[in-house]
Short mmCIF file of C-alpha atoms in Angstrom, two decimals:
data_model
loop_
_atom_site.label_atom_id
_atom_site.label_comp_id
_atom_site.label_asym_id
_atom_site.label_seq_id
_atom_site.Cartn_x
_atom_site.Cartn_y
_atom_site.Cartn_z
CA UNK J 544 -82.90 -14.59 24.22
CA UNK J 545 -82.10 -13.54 27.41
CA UNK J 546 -85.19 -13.60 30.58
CA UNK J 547 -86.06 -10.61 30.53
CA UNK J 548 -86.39 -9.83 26.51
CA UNK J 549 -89.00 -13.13 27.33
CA UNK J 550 -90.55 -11.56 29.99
CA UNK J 551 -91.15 -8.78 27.76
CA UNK J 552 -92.31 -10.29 24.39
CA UNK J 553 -94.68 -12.30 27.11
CA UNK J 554 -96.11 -9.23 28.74
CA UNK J 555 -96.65 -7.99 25.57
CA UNK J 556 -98.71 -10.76 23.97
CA UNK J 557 -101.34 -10.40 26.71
CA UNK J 558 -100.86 -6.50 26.14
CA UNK J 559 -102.03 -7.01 22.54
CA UNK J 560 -104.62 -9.59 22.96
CA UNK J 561 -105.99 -7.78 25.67
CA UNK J 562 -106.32 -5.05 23.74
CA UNK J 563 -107.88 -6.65 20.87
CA UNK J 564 -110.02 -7.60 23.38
CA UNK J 565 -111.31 -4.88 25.35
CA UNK J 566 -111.46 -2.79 21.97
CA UNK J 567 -113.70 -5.41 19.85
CA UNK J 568 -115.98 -5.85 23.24
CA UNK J 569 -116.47 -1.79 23.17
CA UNK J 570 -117.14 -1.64 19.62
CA UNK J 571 -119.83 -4.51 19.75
CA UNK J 572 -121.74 -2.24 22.06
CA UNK J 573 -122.37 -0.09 19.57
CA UNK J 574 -121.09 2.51 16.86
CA UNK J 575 -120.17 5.97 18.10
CA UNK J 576 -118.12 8.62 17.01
CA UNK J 577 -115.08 8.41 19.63
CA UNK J 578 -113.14 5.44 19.59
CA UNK J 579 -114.16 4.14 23.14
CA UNK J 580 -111.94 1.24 22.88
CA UNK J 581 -108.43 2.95 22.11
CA UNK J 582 -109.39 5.35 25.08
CA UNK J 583 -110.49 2.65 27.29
CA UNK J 584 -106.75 0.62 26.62
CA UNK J 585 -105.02 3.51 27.06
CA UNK J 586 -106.12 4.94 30.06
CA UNK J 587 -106.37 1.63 31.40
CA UNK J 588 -102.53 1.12 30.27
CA UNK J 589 -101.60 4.61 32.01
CA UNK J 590 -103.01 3.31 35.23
CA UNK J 591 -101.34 -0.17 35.12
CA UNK J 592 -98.23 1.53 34.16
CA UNK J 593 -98.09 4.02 37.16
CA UNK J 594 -99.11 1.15 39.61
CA UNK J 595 -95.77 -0.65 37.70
CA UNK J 596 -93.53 1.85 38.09
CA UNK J 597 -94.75 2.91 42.01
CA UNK J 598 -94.55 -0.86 42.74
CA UNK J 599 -91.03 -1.02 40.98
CA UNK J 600 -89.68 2.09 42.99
CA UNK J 601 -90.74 0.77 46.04
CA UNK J 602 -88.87 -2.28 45.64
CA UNK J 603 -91.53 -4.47 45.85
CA UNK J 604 -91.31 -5.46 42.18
CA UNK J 605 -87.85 -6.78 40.89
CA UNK J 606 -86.46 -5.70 36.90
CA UNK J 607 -87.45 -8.50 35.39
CA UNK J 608 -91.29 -7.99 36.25
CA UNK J 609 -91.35 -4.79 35.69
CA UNK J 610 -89.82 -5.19 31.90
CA UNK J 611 -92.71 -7.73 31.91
CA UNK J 612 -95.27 -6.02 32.91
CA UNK J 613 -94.27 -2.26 32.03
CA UNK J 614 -92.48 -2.62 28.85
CA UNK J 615 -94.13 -6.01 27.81
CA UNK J 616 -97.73 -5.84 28.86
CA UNK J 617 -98.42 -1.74 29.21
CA UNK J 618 -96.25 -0.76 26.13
CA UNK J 619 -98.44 -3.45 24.09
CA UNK J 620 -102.16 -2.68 25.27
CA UNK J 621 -101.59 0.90 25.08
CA UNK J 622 -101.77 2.27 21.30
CA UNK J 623 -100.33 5.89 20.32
CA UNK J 624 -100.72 4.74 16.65
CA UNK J 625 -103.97 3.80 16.72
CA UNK J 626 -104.81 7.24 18.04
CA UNK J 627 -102.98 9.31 15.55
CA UNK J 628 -104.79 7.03 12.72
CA UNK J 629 -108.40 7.20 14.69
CA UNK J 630 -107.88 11.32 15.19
CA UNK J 631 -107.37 11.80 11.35
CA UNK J 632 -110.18 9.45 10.43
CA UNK J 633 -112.19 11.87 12.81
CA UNK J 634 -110.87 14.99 11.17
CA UNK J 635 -111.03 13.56 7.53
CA UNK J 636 -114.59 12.82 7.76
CA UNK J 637 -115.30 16.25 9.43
CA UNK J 638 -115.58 15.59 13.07
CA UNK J 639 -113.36 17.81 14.00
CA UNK J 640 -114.40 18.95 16.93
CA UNK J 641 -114.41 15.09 18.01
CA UNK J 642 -111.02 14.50 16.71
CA UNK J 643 -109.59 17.43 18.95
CA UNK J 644 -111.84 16.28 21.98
CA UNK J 645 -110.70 12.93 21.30
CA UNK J 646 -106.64 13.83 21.66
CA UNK J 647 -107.95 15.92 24.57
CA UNK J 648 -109.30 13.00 26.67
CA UNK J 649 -106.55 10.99 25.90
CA UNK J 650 -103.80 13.01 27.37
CA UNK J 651 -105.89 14.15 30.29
CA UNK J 652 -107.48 10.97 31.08
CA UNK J 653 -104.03 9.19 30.89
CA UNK J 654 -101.73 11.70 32.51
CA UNK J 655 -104.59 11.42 35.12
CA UNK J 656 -104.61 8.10 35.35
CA UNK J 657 -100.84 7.54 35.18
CA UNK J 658 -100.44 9.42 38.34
CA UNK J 659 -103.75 7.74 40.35
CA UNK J 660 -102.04 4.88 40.00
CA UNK J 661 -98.51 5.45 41.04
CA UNK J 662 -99.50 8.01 43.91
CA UNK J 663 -102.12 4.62 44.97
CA UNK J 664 -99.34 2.19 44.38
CA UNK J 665 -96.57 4.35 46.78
CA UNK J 666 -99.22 4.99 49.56
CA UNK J 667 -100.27 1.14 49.45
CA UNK J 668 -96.41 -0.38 49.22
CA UNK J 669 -94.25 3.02 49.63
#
C-alpha cells in the first residue's frame, strides 16, 4: 500500500469514528425530528474540507496530507448516504415538509460552510 492510500484509510478512520461520535452525542440530547447529527458532520466536514483545500492551494499543505485529511478524514465524517436514507425516513413517515427542509439545510449550510472555510483558510495562509 503505498503512503498516501495509508494516509487516507487513516484520515478516514478518525472521519468515521468521529462521526459516530458527534452523531450518537447529538442524539443522546434528545429525540427530534431532523437528524441534528448527520447535519452537524456534514457541515462540519464542508468546513474542514474548504480549510483543506485553501490550505492545499496555498502550498502550505503537501499531497499526502491533503489525501489524509481531505479524502481520508472529510470524505469519511461527511455522510451523503445517510442523508438520502434519513430524508426518506422523514418523507415515509409524513414529515415532509421536514424531509425537504432537511435537504435544504444541508446544501445551504454546507455550500456555506465549504466556502467560509476556504475563503478563511486563503486570507489566513494565501
Amino acid at each position: 500500500m503505498s503512503l498516501v492510500a495509508a494516509s487516507v484509510a487513516a484520515g478516514s478512520a478518525l472521519g468515521a469514528v468521529s462521526r459516530f461520535l458527534i452523531d450518537l452525542a447529538l442524539r443522546s440530547r434528545g429525540e427530534t425530528v431532523l437528524p441534528w447529527g448527520t447535519l452537524t458532520v456534514n457541515t462540519t466536514g464542508s468546513l474542514l474540507l474548504g480549510l483543506v483545500l485553501a490550505a492545499s492551494a496555498s502550498g502550505a499543505l503537501p499531497g499526502t496530507a491533503t489525501a489524509a485529511l481531505g479524502t481520508g478524514f472529510c470524505g469519511a465524517l461527511t455522510t451523503f448516504s445517510t442523508l438520502g436514507y434519513e430524508t426518506l425516513l422523514l418523507a415515509e413517515s409524513g414529515a415532509r415538509a421536514h424531509a425537504v427542509l432537511y435537504v435544504a439545510l444541508t446544501v445551504v449550510a454546507g455550500l456555506a460552510a465549504a466556502t467560509l472555510g476556504w475563503t478563511a483558510g486563503l486570507a489566513v495562509l494565501g
